[in-house]
mmCIF file of N, CA and C in Angstrom:
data_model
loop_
_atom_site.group_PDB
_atom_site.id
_atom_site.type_symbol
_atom_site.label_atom_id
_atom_site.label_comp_id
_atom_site.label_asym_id
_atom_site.label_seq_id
_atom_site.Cartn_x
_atom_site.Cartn_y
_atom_site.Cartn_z
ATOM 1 N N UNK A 1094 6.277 -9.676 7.587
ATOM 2 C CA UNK A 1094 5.395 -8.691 7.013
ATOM 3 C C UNK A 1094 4.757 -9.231 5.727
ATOM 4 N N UNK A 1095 5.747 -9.682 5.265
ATOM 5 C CA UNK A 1095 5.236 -10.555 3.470
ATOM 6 C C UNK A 1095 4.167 -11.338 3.971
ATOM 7 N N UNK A 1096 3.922 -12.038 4.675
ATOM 8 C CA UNK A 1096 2.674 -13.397 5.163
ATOM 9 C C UNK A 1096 2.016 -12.999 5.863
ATOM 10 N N UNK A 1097 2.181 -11.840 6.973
ATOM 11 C CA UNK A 1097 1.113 -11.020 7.412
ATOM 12 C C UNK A 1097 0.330 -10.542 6.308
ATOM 13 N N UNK A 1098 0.800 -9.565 5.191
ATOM 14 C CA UNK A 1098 0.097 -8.920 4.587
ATOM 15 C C UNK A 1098 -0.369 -9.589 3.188
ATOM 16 N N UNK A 1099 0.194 -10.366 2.808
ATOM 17 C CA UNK A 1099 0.010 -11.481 1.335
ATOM 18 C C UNK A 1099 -0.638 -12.781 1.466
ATOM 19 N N UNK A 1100 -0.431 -13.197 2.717
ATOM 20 C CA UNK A 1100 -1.026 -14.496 2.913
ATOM 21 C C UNK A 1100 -2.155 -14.400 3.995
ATOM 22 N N UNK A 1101 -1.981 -13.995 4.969
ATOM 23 C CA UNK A 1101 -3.300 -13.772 5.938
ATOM 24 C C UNK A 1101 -4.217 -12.685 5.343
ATOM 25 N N UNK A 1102 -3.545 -11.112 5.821
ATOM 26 C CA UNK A 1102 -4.979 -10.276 5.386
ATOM 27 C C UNK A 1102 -5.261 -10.648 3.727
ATOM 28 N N UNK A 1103 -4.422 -11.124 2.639
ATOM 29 C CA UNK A 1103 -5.035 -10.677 1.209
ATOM 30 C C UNK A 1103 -5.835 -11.819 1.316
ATOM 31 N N UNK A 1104 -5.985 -13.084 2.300
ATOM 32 C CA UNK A 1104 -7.144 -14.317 2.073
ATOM 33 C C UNK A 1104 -8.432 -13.962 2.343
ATOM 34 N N UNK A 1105 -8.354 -12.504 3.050
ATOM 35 C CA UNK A 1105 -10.066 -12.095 3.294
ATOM 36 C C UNK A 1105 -10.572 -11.547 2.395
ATOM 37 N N UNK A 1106 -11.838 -12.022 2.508
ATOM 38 C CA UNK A 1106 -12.845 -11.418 1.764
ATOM 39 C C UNK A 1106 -12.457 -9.705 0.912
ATOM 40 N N UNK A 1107 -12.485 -9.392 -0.036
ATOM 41 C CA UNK A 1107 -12.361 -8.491 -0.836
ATOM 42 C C UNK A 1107 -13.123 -7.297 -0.324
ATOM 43 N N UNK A 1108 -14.355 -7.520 0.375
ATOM 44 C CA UNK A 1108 -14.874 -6.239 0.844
ATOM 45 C C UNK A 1108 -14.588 -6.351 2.404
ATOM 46 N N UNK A 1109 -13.932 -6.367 2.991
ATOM 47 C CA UNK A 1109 -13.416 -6.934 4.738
ATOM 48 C C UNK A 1109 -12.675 -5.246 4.390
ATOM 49 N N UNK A 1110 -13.740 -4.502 5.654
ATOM 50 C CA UNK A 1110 -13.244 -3.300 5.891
ATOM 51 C C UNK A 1110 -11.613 -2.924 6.746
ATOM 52 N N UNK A 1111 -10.894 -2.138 6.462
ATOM 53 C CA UNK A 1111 -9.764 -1.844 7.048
ATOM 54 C C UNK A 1111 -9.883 -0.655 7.723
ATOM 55 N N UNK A 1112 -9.582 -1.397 9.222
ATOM 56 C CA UNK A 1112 -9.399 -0.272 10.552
ATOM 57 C C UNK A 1112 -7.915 -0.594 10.734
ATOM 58 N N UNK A 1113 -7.264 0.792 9.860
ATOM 59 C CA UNK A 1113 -5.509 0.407 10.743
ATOM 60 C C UNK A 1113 -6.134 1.328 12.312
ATOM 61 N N UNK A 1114 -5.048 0.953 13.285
ATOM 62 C CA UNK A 1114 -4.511 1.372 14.640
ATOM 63 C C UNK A 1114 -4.635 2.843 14.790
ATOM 64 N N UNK A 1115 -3.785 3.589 13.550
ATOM 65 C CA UNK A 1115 -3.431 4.866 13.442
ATOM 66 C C UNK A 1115 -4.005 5.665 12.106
ATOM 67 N N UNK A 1116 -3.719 6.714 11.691
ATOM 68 C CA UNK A 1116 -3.424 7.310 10.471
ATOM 69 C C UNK A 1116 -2.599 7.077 9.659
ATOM 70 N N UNK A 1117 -2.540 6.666 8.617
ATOM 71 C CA UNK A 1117 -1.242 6.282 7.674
ATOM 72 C C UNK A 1117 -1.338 6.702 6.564
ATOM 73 N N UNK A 1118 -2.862 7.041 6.133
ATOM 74 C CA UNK A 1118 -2.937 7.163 4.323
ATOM 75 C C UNK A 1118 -2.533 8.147 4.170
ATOM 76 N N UNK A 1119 -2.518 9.386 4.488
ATOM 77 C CA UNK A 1119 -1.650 10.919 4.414
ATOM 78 C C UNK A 1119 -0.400 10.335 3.728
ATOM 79 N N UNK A 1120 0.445 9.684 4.899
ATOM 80 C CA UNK A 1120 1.947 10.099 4.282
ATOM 81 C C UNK A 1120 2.273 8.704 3.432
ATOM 82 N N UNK A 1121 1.623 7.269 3.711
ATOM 83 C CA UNK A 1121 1.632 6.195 3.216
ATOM 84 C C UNK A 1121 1.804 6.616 1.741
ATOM 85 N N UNK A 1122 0.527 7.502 1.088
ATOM 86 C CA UNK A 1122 0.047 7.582 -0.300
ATOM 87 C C UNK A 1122 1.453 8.640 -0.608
ATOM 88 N N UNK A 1123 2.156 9.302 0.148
ATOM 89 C CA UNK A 1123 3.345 9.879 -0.663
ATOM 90 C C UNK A 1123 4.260 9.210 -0.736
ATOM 91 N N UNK A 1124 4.555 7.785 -0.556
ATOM 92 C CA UNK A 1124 5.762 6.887 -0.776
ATOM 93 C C UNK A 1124 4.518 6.048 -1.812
ATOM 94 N N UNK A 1125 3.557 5.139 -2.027
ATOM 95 C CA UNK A 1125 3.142 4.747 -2.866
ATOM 96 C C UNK A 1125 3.574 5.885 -4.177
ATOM 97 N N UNK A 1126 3.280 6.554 -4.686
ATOM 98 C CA UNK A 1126 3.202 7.890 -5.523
ATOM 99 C C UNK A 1126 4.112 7.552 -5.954
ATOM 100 N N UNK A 1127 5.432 6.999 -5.654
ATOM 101 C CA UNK A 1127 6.883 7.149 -6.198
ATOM 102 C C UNK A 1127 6.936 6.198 -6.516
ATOM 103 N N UNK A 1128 6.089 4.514 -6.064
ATOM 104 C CA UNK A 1128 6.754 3.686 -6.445
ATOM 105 C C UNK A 1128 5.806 3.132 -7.712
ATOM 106 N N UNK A 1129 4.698 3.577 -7.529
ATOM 107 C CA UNK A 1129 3.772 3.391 -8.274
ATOM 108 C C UNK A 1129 2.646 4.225 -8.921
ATOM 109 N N UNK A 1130 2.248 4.831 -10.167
ATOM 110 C CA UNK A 1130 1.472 5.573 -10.700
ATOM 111 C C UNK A 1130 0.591 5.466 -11.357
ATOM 112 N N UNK A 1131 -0.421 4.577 -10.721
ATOM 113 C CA UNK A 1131 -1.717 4.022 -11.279
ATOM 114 C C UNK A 1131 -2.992 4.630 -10.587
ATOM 115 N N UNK A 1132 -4.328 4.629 -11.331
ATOM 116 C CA UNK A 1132 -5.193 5.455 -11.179
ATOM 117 C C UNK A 1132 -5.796 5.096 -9.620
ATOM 118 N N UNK A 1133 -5.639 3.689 -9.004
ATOM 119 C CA UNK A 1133 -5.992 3.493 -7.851
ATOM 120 C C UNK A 1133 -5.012 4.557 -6.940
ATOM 121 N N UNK A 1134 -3.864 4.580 -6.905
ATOM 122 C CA UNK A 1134 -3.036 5.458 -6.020
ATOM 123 C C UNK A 1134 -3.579 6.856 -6.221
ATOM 124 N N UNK A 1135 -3.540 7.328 -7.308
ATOM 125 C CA UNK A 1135 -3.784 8.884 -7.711
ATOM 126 C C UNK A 1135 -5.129 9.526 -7.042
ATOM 127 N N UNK A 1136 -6.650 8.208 -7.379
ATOM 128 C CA UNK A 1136 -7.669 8.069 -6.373
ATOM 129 C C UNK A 1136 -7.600 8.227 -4.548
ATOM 130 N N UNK A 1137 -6.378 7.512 -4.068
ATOM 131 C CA UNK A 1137 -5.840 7.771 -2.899
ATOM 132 C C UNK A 1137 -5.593 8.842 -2.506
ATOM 133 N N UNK A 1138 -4.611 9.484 -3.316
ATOM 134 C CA UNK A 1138 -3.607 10.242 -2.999
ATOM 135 C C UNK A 1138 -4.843 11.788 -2.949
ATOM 136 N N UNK A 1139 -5.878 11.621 -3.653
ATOM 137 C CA UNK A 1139 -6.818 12.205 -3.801
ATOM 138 C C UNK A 1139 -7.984 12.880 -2.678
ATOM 139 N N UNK A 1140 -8.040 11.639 -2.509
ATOM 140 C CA UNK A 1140 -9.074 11.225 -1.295
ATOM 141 C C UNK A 1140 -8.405 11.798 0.133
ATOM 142 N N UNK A 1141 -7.044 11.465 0.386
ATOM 143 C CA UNK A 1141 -6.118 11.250 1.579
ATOM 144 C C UNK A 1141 -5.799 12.941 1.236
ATOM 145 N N UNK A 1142 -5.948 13.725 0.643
ATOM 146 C CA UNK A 1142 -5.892 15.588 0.719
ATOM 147 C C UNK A 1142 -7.088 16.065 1.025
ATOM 148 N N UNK A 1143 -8.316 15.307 0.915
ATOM 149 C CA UNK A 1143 -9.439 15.901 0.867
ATOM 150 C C UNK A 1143 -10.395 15.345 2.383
ATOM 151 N N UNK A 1144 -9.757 14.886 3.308
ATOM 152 C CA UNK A 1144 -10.115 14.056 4.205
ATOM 153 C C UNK A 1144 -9.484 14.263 5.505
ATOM 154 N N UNK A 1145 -9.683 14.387 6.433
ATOM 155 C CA UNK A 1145 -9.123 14.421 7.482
ATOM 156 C C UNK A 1145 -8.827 12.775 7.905
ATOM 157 N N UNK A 1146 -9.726 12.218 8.146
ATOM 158 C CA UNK A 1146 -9.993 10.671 8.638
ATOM 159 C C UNK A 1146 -9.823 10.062 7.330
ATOM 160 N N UNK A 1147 -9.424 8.814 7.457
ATOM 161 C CA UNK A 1147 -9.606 7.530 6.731
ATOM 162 C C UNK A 1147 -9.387 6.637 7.221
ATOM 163 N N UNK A 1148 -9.880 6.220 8.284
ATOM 164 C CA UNK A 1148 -9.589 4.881 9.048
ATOM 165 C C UNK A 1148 -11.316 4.425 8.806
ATOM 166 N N UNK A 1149 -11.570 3.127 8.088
ATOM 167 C CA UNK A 1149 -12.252 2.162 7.896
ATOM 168 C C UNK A 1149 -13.189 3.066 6.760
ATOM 169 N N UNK A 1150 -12.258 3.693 6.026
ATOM 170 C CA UNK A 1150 -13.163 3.612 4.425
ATOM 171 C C UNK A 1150 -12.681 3.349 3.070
ATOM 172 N N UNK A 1151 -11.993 2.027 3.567
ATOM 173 C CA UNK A 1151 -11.352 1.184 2.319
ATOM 174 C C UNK A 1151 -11.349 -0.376 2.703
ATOM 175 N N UNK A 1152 -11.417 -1.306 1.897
ATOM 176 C CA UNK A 1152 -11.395 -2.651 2.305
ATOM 177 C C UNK A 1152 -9.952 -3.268 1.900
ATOM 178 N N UNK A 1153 -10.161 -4.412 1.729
ATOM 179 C CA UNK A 1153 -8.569 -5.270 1.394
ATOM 180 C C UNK A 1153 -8.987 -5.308 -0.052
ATOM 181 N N UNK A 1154 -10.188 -5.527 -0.826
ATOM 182 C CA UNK A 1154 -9.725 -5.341 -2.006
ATOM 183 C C UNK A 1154 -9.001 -3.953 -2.576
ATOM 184 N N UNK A 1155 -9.301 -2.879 -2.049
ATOM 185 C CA UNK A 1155 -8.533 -1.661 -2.117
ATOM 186 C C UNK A 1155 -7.455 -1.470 -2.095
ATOM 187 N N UNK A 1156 -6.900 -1.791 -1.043
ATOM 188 C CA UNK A 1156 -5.789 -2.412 -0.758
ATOM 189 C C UNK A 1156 -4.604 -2.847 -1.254
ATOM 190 N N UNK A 1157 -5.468 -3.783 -2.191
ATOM 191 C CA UNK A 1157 -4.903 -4.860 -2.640
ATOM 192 C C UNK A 1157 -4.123 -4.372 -4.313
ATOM 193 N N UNK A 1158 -5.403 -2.971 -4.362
ATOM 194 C CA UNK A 1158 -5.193 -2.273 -6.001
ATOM 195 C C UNK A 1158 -3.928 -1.113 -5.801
ATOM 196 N N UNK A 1159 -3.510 -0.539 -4.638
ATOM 197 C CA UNK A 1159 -2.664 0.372 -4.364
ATOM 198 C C UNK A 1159 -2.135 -0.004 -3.898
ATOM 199 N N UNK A 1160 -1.212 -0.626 -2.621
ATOM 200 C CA UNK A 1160 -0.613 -0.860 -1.744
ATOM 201 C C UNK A 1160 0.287 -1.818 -1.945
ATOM 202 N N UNK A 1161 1.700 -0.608 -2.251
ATOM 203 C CA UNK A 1161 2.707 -1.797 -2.596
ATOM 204 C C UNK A 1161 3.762 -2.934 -2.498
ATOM 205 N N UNK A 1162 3.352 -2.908 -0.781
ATOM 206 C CA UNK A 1162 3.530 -3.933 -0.003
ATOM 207 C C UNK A 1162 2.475 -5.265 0.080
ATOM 208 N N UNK A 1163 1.348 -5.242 -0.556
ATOM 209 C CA UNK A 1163 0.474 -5.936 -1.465
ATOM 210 C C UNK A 1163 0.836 -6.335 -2.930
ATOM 211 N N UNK A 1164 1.535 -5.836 -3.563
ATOM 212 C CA UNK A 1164 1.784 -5.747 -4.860
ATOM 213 C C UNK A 1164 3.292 -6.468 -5.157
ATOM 214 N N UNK A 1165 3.581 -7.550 -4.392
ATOM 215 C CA UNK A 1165 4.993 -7.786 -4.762
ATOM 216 C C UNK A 1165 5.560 -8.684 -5.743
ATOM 217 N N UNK A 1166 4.625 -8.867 -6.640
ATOM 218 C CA UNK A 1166 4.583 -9.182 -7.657
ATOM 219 C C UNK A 1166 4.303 -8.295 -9.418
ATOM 220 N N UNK A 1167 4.311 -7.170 -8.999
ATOM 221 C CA UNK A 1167 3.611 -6.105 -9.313
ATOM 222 C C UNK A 1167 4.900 -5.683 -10.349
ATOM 223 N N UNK A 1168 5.498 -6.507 -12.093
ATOM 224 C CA UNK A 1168 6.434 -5.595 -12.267
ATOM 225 C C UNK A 1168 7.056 -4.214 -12.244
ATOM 226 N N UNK A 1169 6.033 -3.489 -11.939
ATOM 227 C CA UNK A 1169 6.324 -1.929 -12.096
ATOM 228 C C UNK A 1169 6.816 -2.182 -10.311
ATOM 229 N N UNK A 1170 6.674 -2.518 -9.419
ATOM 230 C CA UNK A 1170 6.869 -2.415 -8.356
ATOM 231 C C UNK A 1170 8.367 -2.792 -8.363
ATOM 232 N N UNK A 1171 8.110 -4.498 -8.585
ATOM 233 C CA UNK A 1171 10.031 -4.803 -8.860
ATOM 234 C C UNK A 1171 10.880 -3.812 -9.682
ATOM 235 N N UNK A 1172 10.127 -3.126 -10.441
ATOM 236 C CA UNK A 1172 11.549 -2.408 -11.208
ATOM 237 C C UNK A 1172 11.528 -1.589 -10.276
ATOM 238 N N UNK A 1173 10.931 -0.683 -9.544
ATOM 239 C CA UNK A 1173 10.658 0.380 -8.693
ATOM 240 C C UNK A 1173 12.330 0.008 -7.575
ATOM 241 N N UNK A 1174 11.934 -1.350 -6.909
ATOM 242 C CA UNK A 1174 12.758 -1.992 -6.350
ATOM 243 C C UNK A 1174 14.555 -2.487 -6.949
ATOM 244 N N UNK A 1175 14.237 -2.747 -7.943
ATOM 245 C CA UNK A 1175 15.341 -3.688 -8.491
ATOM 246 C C UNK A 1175 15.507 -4.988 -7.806
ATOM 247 N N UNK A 1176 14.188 -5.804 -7.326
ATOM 248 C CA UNK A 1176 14.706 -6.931 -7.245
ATOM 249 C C UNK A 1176 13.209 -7.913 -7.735
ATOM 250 N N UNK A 1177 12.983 -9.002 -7.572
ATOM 251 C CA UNK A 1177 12.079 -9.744 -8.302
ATOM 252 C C UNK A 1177 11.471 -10.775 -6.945
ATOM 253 N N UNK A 1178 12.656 -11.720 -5.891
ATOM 254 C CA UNK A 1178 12.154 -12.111 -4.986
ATOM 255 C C UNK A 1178 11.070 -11.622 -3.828
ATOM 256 N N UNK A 1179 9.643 -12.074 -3.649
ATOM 257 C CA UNK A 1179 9.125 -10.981 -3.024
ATOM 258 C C UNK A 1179 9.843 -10.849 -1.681
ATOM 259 N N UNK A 1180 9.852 -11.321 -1.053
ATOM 260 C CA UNK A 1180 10.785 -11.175 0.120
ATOM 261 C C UNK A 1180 11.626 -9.867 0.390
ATOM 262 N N UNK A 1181 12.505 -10.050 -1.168
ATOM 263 C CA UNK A 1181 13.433 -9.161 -1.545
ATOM 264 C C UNK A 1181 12.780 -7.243 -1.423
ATOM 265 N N UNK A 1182 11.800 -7.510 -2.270
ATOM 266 C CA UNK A 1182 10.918 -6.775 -2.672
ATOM 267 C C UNK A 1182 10.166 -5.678 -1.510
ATOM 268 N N UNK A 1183 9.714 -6.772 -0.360
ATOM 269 C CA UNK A 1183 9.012 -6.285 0.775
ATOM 270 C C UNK A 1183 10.372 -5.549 1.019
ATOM 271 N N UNK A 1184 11.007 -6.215 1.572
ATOM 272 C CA UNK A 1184 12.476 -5.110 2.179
ATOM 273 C C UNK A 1184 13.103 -4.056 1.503
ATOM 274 N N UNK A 1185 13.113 -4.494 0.453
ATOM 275 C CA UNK A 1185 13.722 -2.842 -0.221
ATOM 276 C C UNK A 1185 12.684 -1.991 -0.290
ATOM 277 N N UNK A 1186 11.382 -2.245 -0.135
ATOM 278 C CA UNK A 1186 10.324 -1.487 -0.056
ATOM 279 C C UNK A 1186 10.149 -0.582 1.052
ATOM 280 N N UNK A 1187 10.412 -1.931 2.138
ATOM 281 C CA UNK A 1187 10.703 -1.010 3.743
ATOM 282 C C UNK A 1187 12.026 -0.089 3.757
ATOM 283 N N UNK A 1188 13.166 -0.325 3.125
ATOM 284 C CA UNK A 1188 14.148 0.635 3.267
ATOM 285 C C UNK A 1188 14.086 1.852 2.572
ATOM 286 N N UNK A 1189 13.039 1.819 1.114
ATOM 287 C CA UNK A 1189 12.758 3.191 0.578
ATOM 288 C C UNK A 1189 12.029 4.322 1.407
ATOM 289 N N UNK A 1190 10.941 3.572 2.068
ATOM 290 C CA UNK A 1190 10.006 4.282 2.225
ATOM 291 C C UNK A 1190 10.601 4.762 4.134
ATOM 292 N N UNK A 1191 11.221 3.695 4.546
ATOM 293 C CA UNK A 1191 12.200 4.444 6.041
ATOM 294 C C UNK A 1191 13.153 5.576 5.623
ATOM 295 N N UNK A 1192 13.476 5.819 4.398
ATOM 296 C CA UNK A 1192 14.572 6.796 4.268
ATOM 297 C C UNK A 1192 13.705 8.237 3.489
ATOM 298 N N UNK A 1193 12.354 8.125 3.466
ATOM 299 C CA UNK A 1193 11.702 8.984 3.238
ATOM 300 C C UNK A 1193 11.217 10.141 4.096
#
């Protein structure tokens, strides 16, 4: 997931539109919210109440400003986590947000 999402998609282009599969920003943006409280999320979290759809009206630079499986370098994220390796980081990320 770390090199899917850090090394392949973050090498595209900054405006490279994002079509996920499904719906995700609804409940996605209520586990971001907890781990992170910056004006890009709050913008999300915003948008994703006021919207039915959001599939392909955000790019990877967007992305890249909220999404904290993007962010694993992100100290507020590691403390969020308690760990610093991103690796580490991606996974405790996936176990917060599975027990949500």
């Amino acid at each position: 997931m770390n090199t899917a999402l850090n090394k392949t998609l973050a090498a595209l282009p900054d405006d490279t539109k994002v079509y996920p599969g499904h719906e995700y920003t609804k409940t996605n943006v209520k586990f971001l919210a907890t781990v992170l409280q910056t004006e890009p999320v709050m913008k999300l979290q915003s948008f994703a109440e006021n919207n039915k759809e959001t599939q392909g009206k955000f790019t990877i630079g967007d992305e890249k400003t909220y999404n904290v499986f993007m962010r694993l370098d992100d100290p507020t994220v590691q403390k969020a986590t308690g760990k610093t390796d991103p690796v580490n980081v991606m996974e405790k990320l996936r176990e917060m947000k599975n027990s949500m």
